[in-house]
XYZ file of C-alpha atoms in Angstrom:
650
model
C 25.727 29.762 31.922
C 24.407 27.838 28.924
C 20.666 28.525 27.917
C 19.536 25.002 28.924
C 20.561 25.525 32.652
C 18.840 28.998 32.662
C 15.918 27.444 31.511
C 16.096 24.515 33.846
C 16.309 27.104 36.621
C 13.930 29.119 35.699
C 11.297 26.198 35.955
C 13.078 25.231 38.976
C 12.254 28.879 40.561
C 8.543 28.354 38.989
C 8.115 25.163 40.661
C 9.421 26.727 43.596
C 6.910 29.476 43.991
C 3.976 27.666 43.296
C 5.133 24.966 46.191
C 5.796 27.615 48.313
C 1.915 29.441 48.178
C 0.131 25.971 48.301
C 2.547 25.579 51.313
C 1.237 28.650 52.874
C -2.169 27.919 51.855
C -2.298 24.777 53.439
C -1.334 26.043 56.832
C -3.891 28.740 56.555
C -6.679 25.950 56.277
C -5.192 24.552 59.320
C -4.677 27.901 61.336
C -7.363 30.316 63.099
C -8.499 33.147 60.266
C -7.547 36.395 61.151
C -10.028 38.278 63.824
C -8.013 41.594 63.550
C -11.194 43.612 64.982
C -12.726 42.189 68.445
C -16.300 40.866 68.149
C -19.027 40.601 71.518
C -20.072 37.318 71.516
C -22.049 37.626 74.327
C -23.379 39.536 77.801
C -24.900 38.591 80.838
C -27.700 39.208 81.374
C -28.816 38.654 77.773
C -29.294 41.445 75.968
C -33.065 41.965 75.245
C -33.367 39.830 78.651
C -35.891 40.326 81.770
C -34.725 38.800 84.670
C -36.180 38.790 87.838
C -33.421 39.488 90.147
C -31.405 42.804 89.837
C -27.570 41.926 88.883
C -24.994 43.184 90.500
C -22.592 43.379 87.623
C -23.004 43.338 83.861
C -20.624 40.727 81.965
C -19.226 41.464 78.091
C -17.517 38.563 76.571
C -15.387 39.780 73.458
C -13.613 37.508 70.759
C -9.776 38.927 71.475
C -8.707 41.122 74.447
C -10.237 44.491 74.469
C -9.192 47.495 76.342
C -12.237 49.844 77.998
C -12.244 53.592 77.286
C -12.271 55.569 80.140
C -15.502 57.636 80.503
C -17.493 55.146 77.643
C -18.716 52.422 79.769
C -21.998 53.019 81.342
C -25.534 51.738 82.448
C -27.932 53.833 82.477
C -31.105 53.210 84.338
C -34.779 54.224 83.338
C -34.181 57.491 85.217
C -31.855 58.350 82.868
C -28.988 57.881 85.859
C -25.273 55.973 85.384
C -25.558 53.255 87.928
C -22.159 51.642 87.147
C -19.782 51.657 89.780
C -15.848 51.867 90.086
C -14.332 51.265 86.713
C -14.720 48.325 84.726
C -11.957 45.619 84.409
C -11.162 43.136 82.023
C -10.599 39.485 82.897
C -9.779 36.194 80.654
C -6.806 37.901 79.423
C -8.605 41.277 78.714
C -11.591 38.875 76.657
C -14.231 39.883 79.313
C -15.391 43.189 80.083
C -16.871 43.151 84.001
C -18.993 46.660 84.922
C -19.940 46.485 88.506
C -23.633 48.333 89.543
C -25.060 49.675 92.527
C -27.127 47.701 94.637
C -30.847 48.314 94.986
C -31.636 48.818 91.075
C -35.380 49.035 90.435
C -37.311 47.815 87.900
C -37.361 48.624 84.529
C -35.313 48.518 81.128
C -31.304 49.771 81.240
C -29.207 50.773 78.625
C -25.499 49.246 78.252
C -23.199 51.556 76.155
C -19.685 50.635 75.789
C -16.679 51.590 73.660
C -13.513 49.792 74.212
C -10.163 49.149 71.964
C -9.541 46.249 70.325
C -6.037 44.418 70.129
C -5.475 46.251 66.618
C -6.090 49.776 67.978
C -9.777 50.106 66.428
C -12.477 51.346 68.672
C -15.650 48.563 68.884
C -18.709 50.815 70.349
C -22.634 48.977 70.848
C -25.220 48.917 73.398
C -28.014 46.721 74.273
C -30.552 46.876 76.745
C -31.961 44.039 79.696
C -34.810 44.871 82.064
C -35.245 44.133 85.855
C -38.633 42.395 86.122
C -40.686 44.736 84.295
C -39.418 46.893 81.012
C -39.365 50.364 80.604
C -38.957 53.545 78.652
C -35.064 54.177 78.504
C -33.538 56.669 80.470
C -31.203 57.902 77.061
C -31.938 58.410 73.671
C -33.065 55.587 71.527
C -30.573 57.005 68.667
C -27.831 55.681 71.823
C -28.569 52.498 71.380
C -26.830 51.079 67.902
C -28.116 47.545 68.315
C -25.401 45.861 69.126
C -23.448 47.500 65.414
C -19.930 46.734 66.128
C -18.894 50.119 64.809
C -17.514 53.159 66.489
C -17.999 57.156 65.328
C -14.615 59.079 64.726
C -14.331 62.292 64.630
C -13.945 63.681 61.089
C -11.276 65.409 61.334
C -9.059 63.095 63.563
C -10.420 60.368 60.832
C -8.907 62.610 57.806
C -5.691 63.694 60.016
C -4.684 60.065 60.979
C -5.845 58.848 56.936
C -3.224 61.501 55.740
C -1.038 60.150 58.137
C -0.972 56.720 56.954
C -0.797 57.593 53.634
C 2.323 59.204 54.441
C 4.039 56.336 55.983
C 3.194 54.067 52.872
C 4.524 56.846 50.499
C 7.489 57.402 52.731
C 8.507 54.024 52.881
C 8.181 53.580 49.087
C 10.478 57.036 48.400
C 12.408 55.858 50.753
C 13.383 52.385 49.755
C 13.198 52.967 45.787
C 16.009 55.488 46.096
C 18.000 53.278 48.420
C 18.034 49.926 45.925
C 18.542 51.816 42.619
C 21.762 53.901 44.355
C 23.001 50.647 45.401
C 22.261 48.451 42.912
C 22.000 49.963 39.108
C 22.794 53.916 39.426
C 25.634 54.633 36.761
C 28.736 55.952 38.079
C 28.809 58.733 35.640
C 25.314 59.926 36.740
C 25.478 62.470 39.983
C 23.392 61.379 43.050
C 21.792 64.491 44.109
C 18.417 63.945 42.939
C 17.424 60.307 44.645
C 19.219 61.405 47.790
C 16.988 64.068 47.895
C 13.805 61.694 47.485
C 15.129 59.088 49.595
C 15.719 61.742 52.609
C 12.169 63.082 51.609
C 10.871 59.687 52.216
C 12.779 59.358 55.032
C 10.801 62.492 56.762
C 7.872 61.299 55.694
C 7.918 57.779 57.296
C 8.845 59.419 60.428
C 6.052 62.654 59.821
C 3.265 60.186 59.131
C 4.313 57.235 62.036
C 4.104 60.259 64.718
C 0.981 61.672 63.425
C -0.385 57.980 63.557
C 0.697 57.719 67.103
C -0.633 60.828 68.472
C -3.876 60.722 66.717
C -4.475 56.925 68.088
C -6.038 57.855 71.465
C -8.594 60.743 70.134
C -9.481 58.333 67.539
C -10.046 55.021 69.806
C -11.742 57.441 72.343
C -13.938 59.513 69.862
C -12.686 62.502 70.512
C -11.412 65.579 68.283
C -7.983 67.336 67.868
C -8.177 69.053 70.894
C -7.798 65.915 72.763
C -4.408 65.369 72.065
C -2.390 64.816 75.207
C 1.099 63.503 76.787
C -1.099 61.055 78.961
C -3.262 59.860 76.075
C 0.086 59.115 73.789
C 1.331 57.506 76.693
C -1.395 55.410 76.948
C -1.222 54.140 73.415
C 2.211 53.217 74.369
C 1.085 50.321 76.517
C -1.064 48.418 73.567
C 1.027 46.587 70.595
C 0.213 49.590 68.075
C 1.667 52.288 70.133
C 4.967 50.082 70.656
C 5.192 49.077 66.681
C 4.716 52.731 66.276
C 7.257 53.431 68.372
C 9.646 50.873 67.903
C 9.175 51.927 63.848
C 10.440 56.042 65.251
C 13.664 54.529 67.088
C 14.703 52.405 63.923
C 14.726 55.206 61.524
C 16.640 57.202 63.971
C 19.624 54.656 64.348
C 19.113 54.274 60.572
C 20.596 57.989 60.891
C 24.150 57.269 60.382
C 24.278 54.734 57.989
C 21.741 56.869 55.432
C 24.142 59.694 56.053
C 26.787 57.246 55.300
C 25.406 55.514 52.072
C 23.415 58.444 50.946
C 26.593 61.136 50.776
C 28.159 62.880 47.738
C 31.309 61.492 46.858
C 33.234 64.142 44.692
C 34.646 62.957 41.510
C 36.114 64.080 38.489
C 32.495 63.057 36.342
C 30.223 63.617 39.520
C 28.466 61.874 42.555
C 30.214 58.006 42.922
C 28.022 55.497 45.136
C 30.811 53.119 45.007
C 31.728 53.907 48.593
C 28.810 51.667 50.046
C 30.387 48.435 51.148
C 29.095 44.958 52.224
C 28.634 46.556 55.633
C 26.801 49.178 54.254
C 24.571 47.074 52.366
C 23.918 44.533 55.004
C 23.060 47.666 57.738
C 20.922 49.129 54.918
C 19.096 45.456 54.673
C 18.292 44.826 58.714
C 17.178 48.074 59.437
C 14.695 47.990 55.762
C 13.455 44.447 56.956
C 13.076 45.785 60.888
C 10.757 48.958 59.853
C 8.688 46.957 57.849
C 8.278 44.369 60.538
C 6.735 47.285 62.477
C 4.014 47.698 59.538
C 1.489 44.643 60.578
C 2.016 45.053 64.201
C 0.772 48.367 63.877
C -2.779 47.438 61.425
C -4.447 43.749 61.296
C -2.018 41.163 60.835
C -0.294 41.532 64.066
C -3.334 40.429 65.431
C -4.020 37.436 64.140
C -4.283 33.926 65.569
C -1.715 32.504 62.358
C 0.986 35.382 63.302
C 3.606 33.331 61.571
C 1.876 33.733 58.517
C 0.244 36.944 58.139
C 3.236 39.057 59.554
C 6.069 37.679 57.338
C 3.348 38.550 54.639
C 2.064 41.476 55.090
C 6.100 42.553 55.790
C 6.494 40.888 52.202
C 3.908 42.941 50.846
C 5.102 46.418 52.211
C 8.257 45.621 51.148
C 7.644 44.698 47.691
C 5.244 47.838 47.350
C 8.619 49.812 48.574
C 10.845 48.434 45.932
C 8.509 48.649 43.261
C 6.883 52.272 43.320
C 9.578 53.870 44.572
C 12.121 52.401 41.792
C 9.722 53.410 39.309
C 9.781 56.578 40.486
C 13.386 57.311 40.398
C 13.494 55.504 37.297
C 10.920 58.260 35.695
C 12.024 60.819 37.483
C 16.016 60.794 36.761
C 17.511 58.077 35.246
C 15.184 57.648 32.089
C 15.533 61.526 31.110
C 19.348 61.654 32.063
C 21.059 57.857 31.351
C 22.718 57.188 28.021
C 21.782 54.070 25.505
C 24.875 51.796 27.230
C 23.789 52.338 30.661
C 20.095 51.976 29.730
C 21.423 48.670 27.898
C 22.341 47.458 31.409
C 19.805 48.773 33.649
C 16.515 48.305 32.573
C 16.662 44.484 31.821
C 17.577 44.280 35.376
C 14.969 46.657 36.827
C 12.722 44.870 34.711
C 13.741 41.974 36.249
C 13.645 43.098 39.533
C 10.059 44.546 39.199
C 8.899 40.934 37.766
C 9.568 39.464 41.226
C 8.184 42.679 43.440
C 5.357 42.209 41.763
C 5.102 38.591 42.119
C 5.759 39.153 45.796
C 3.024 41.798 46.093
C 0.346 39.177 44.271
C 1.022 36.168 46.210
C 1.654 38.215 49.749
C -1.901 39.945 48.746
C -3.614 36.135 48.199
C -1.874 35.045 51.531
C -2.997 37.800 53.872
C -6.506 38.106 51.931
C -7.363 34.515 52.118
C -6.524 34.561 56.163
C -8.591 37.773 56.501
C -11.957 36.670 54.728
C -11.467 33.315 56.475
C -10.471 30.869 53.848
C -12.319 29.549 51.019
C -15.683 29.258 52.838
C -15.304 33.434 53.022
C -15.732 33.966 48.857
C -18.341 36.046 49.492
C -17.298 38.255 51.801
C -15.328 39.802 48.901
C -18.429 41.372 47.834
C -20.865 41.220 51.178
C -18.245 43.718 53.142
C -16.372 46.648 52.991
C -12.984 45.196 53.369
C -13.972 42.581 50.686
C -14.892 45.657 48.529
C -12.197 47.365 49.254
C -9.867 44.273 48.252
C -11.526 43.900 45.116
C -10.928 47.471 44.339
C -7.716 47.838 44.857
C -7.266 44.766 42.493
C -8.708 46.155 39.821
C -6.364 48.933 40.161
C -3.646 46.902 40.610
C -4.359 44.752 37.239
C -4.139 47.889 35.435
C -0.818 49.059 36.542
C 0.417 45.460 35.588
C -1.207 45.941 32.373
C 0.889 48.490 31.844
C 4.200 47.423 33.130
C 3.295 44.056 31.064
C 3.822 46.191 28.380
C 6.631 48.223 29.201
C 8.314 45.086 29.844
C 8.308 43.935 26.390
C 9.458 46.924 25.070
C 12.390 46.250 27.544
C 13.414 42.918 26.308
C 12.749 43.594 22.405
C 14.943 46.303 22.652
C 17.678 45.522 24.948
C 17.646 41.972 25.706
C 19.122 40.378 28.526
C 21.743 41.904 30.337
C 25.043 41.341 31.269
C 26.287 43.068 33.960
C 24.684 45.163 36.400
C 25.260 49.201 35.604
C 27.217 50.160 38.858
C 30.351 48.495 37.352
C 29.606 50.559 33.464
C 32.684 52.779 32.612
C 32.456 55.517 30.206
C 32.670 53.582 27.132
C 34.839 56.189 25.096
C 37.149 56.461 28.385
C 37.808 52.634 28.359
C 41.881 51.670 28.736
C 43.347 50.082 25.508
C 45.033 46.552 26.902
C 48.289 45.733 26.313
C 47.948 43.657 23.519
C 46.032 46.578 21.365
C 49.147 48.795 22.389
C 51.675 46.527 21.176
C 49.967 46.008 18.200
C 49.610 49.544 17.408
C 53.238 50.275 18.232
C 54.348 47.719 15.478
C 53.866 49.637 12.427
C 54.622 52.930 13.994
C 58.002 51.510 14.329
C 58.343 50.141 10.811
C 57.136 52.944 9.017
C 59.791 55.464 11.299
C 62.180 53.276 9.782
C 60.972 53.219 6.079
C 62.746 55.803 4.280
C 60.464 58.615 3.050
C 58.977 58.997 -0.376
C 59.209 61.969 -2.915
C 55.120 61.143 -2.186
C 55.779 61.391 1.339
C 57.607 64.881 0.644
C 55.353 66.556 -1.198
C 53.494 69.538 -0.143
C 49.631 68.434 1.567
C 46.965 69.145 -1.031
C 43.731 71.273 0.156
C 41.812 67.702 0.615
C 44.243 66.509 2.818
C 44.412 69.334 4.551
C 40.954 69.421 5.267
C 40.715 66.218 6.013
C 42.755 66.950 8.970
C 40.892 70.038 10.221
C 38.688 69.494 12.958
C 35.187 68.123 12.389
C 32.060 71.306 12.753
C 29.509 71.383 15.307
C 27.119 70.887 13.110
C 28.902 67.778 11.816
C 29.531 66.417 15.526
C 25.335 66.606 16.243
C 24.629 65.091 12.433
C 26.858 61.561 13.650
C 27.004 60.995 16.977
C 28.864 57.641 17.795
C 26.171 55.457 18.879
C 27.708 53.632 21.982
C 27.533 57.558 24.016
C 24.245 58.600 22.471
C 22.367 60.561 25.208
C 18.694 59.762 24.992
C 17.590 63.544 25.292
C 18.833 64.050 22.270
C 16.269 64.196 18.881
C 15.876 60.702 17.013
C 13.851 57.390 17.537
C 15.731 56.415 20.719
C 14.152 59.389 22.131
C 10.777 59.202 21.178
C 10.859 55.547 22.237
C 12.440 56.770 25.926
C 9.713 59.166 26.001
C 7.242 56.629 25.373
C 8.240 54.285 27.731
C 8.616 57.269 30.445
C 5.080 58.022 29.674
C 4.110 54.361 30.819
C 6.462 54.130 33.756
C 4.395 57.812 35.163
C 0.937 56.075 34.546
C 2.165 53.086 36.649
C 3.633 55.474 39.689
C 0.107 57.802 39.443
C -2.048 54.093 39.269
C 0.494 53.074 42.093
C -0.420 56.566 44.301
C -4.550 55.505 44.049
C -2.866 51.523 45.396
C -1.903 53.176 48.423
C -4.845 55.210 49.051
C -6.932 52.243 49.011
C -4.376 50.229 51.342
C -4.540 52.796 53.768
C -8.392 52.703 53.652
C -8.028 48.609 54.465
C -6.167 49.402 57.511
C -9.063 51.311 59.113
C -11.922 49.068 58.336
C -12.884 46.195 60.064
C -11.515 42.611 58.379
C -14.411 41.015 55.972
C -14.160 37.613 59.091
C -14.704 40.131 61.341
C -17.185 42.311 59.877
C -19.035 38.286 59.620
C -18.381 37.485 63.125
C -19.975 40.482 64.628
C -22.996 40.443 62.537
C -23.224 36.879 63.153
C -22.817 37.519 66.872
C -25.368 40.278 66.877
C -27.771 37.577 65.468
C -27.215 35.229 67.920
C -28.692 37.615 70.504
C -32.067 38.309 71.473
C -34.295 40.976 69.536
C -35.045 44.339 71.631
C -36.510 46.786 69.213
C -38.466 50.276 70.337
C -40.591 51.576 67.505
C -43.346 54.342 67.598
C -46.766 53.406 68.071
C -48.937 56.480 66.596
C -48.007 58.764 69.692
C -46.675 55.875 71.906
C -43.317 54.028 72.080
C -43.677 50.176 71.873
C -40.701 48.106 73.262
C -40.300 44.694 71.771
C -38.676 41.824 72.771
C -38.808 38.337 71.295
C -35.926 35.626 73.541
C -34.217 33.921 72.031
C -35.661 35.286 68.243
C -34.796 31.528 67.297
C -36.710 28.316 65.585
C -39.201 26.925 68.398
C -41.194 28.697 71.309
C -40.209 32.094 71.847
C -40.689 34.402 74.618
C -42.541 37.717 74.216
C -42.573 41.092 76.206
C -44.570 44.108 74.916
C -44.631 47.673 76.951
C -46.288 50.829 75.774
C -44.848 54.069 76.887
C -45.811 58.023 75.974
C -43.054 60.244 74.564
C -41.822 60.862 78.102
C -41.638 57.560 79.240
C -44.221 57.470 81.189
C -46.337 54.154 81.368
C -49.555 53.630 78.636
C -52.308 52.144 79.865
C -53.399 49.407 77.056
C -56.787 47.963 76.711
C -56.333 45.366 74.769
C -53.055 43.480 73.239
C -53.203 41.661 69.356
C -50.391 40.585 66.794
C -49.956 38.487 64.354
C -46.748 36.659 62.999
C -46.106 35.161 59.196
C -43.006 34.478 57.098
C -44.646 35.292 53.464
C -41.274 32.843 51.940
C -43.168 29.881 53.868
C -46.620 30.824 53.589
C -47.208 29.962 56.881
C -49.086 32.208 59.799
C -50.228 31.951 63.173
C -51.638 34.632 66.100
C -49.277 36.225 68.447
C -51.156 36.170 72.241
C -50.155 38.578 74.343
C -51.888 38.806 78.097
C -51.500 41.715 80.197
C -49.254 41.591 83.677
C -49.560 45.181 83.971
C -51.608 47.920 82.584
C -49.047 48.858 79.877
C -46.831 45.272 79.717
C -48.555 42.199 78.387
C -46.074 38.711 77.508
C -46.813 35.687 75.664
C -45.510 32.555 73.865
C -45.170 32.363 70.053
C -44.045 29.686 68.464
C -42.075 29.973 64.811
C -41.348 26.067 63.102
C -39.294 27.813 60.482
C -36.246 30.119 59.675
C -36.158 33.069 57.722
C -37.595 36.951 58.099
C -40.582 36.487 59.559
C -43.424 39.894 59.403
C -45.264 40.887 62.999
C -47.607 42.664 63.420
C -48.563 44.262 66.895
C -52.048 45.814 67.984
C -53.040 48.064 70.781
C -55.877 49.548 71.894
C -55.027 52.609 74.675
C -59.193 53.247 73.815
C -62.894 52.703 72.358
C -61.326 54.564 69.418
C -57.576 55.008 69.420
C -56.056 51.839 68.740
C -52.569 51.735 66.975
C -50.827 48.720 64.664
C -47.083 48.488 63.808
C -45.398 46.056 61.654
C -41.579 44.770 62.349
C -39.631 41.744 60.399
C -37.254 39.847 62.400
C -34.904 37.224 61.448
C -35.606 33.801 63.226
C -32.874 31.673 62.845
């Protein structure tokens, strides 16, 4: 193909690409962002509420469809008693969480703890508190109550267990598919196999070691429990959410992928070694669906599965997997066997197409990265979750890392087309070079003055006796001779010379980016178990948007707070003083004071008693932002506590 039509294509493919991700990004302004972690939005009663009736259930409204753990849902009454009743169950297509309660409840302040499963397989654990008529001590622990934190303890070690596992699956998947496209597409026939079938069959176990490991651990770690609560009836009930079946579904893939690795990865004897020539179209094509299939299974098992713009954020987080795959694990064959064992010709051929090849799986790993990053922090409007959250933290982290492994292959891509150029042909269809056939014509051509000096009649020159020079011109060439000249076209880069320092050097950078590549992963499989930056928003945003309940000590009393709806406007307030035990405080007199120090504005908080130790009042806040109270009360003639408390009005 002439130069001008590469070039033309080349902008062509350019043009293409940059179509392709406004494309993408345009449909992403016009889809849902990504809620990959479910968010409460809100309960009934209100949390911080005091009604005046008792309820007979207690209503949880979630963002996505949420899935209760057995044993974690409870109410627990100022007695310190569960009065839930039955099990809870999920209605609005799993969105609300329903806990029925016993009838007769008396008055006082109850606590509602929950843990449940979200759509993605992460555990979402809170609690809030509402009181019947008059509040209360609470019958649990304050250090229960996480204030509505959409957050859930794991147990370390089924955290570190299921990390590991992860990991596992993303380094399996790389060894596994690295091995797999150099075999098939650039190994040298001359080369024998052993070595990347033995790393692609590591990889292999791997992927299936760390995808069971995820799938057992997934109950204990939704539930909160430890490594001894591994069962049969716990995996089985991570089989009926859409984690458990990509998990699965991910197991019976690389089990029917069996037979056709044991077909494409086998020795082929040979007079020079190993030969992948066998592998066919077929093969090639089985090899293909079943790579694209198991990474299909990779966001249905983590965030993207979940989102509301599936069609976008599955084919890219399958695009990113995938390029990840190619990528590392190339590089790693690459450094591991065919850099220290491939000679100049087939290096001529190969690594202008790796280099090639690892241009565009690295452009697929940036602009599948944007995609899925953009839908997670929820568009443009989200910039700042990149630094206000963990996930966006995470993100920028692992870009970091990532710019300086493509700092590096930057480099040893230059190196690559200085010295070698473009190539020509792809390395799986290199003969030996000093093994090549002569052609007909060079035979002929050499048989024509054989024949014509046969017929010449000999010389006295041609009869005389061989001098010594001749003679030992004729005698074999040394050792020591053969290692001094070595025809260029078969010299082995092991050998001592510049060609070997320079494949050292460039071996040297192709390590750094597989170790750079290893810390990549780790932080990927640390974005899989932390919540989405939209959804770390949305549930802080949510937890705003509910009232403010707040117990705080009081000298040697406990002072519940509550301030409905904590917004702009007139607000309601409850105060109640208990002892350490819960029991009621009688208060003398009730104070407080309210100003937001941004405004420089103040006014008195009036509280007037119903009962001895629960006054309420009205305070009204004309302004947003924190605001500082201040409460007083008196339990004597000379005891008489103050405590101080911002709280966001909004």
């Amino acid at each position: 193909m002439p130069k001008v039509q590469r070039a033309g294509l080349r902008r062509l493919s350019r043009r293409t690409l940059v179509v392709g991700l406004l494309a993408l990004l345009a449909l992403g302004f016009g889809a849902s962002p990504a809620q990959a972690h479910a968010t409460l939005e809100g309960t009934d009663p209100p949390r911080g509420s005091i009604v005046d009736t008792a309820p007979s259930v207690v209503t949880m409204n979630f963002s996505e469809r949420v899935v209760p753990v057995d044993g974690r849902i409870k109410v627990v009454a100022p007695d310190g008693k569960n009065v839930a009743e039955g099990e809870p169950t999920t209605v609005n297509n799993g969105a609300r969480l329903r806990i029925p309660l016993k009838k007769d409840l008396g008055d006082g302040t109850y606590l509602v703890s929950y843990r449940v499963i979200s759509a993605d397989g992460h555990p979402i654990s809170g609690g809030y508190t509402f009181s019947i008529r008059v509040p209360s001590a609470l019958g649990a622990k304050a250090g229960d109550l996480s204030a509505g934190a959409e957050s859930a303890s794991v147990d370390s070690g089924v955290r570190a267990v299921q990390s590991v596992s992860r990991y596992a699956a993303y380094a399996g998947v790389a060894l596994l598919a690295g091995p797999l496209v150099i075999l098939l597409g650039l190994w040298p026939r001359r080369l024998a196999t052993s070595g990347p079938r033995r790393l692609a069959w590591t990889g292999w176990g791997l992927l299936v070691g760390g995808t069971i490991g995820t799938l057992v651990l997934q109950q204990p770690y939704a539930d909160g429990g430890t490594l001894a609560d591994i069962s049969v009836s716990g995996i089985g009930g991570t089989l009926d959410e859409t984690v458990g079946r990509a998990l699965l579904a991910r197991l019976g893939l690389l089990v029917a992928a069996i037979p056709v690795l044991i077909r494409v990865l086998r020795p082929a004897a040979s007079a020079d070694g190993d030969d992948p020539g066998w592998a066919g179209p077929v093969d090639r094509a089985l090899v293909g669906v079943l790579g694209v299939a198991v990474l299909v299974t990779f966001p249905f098992a983590g965030h993207a599965g979940q989102s509301p713009a599936p069609l976008i954020s599955v084919p890219a987080i399958t695009l990113h997997v995938g390029a990840m795959a190619v990528w590392l694990g190339g590089l790693a064959v690459l450094a591991r066997y065919l850099l220290p064992r491939a000679r100049y010709r087939e290096l001529e051929v190969i690594l202008p197409v790796w280099s090639r090849w690892a241009f565009w799986a690295i452009g697929a790993l940036v602009f599948s990265g944007l995609i899925e990053t953009f839908l997670e922090i929820g568009g443009f409007g989200g910039l700042d979750r990149l630094v206000n959250t963990v996930y966006g933290q995470l993100v920028l982290t692992k870009v970091i890392w990532l710019g300086a492994i493509m700092v590096v292959a930057a480099n040893a891509r230059a190196w690559i087309r200085r010295r070698f150029g473009m190539p020509v042909a792809y390395a799986l269809a290199a003969e030996e070079p000093s093994k090549a056939p002569a052609t007909k014509a060079a035979k002929a051509k050499a048989k024509a003055p054989e024949a014509k000096a046969a017929k010449a009649p000999e010389t006295k020159a041609a009869k005389a006796p061989e001098t010594k020079a001749a003679k030992a011109a004729k005698a074999p060439a040394t050792k020591a001779g053969k290692k001094r000249a070595p025809e260029p076209e078969t010299a082995d880069f092991s050998a001592a010379g510049r060609a070997a320092d320079e494949i050292r050097r460039l071996r040297t950078r192709v390590s750094i980016e597989v170790l750079l590549g290893a810390v990549v992963l780790a932080l990927a499989t640390a974005l899989v178990q932390v919540a989405p930056a939209r959804s770390a928003d949305d549930a802080a945003e949510a937890a705003a948007n509910l009232p403010y309940s707040a117990q705080v000590n009081a000298g040697p009393n406990v002072l519940q707070i509550d301030l409905s709806p904590a917004r702009i406007g007139t607000n309601e307030l409850h105060l109640t003083a208990f002892d350490q035990n819960g029991l009621p405080v009688k208060v003398e007199e009730w104070g407080g004071s309210a100003e937001l120090p941004s405004g420089n504005v103040s006014t008195d908080v009036v509280a007037l008693p119903l009962t001895e130790n629960h006054a309420v009042g009205q305070v009204d806040l004309p302004l947003v932002g924190d605001w500082k109270f201040t409460f007083t009360l008196r339990t004597s003639d000379i005891d008489q506590y103050s405590v101080t408390r911002t709280i966001t009005i909004r």
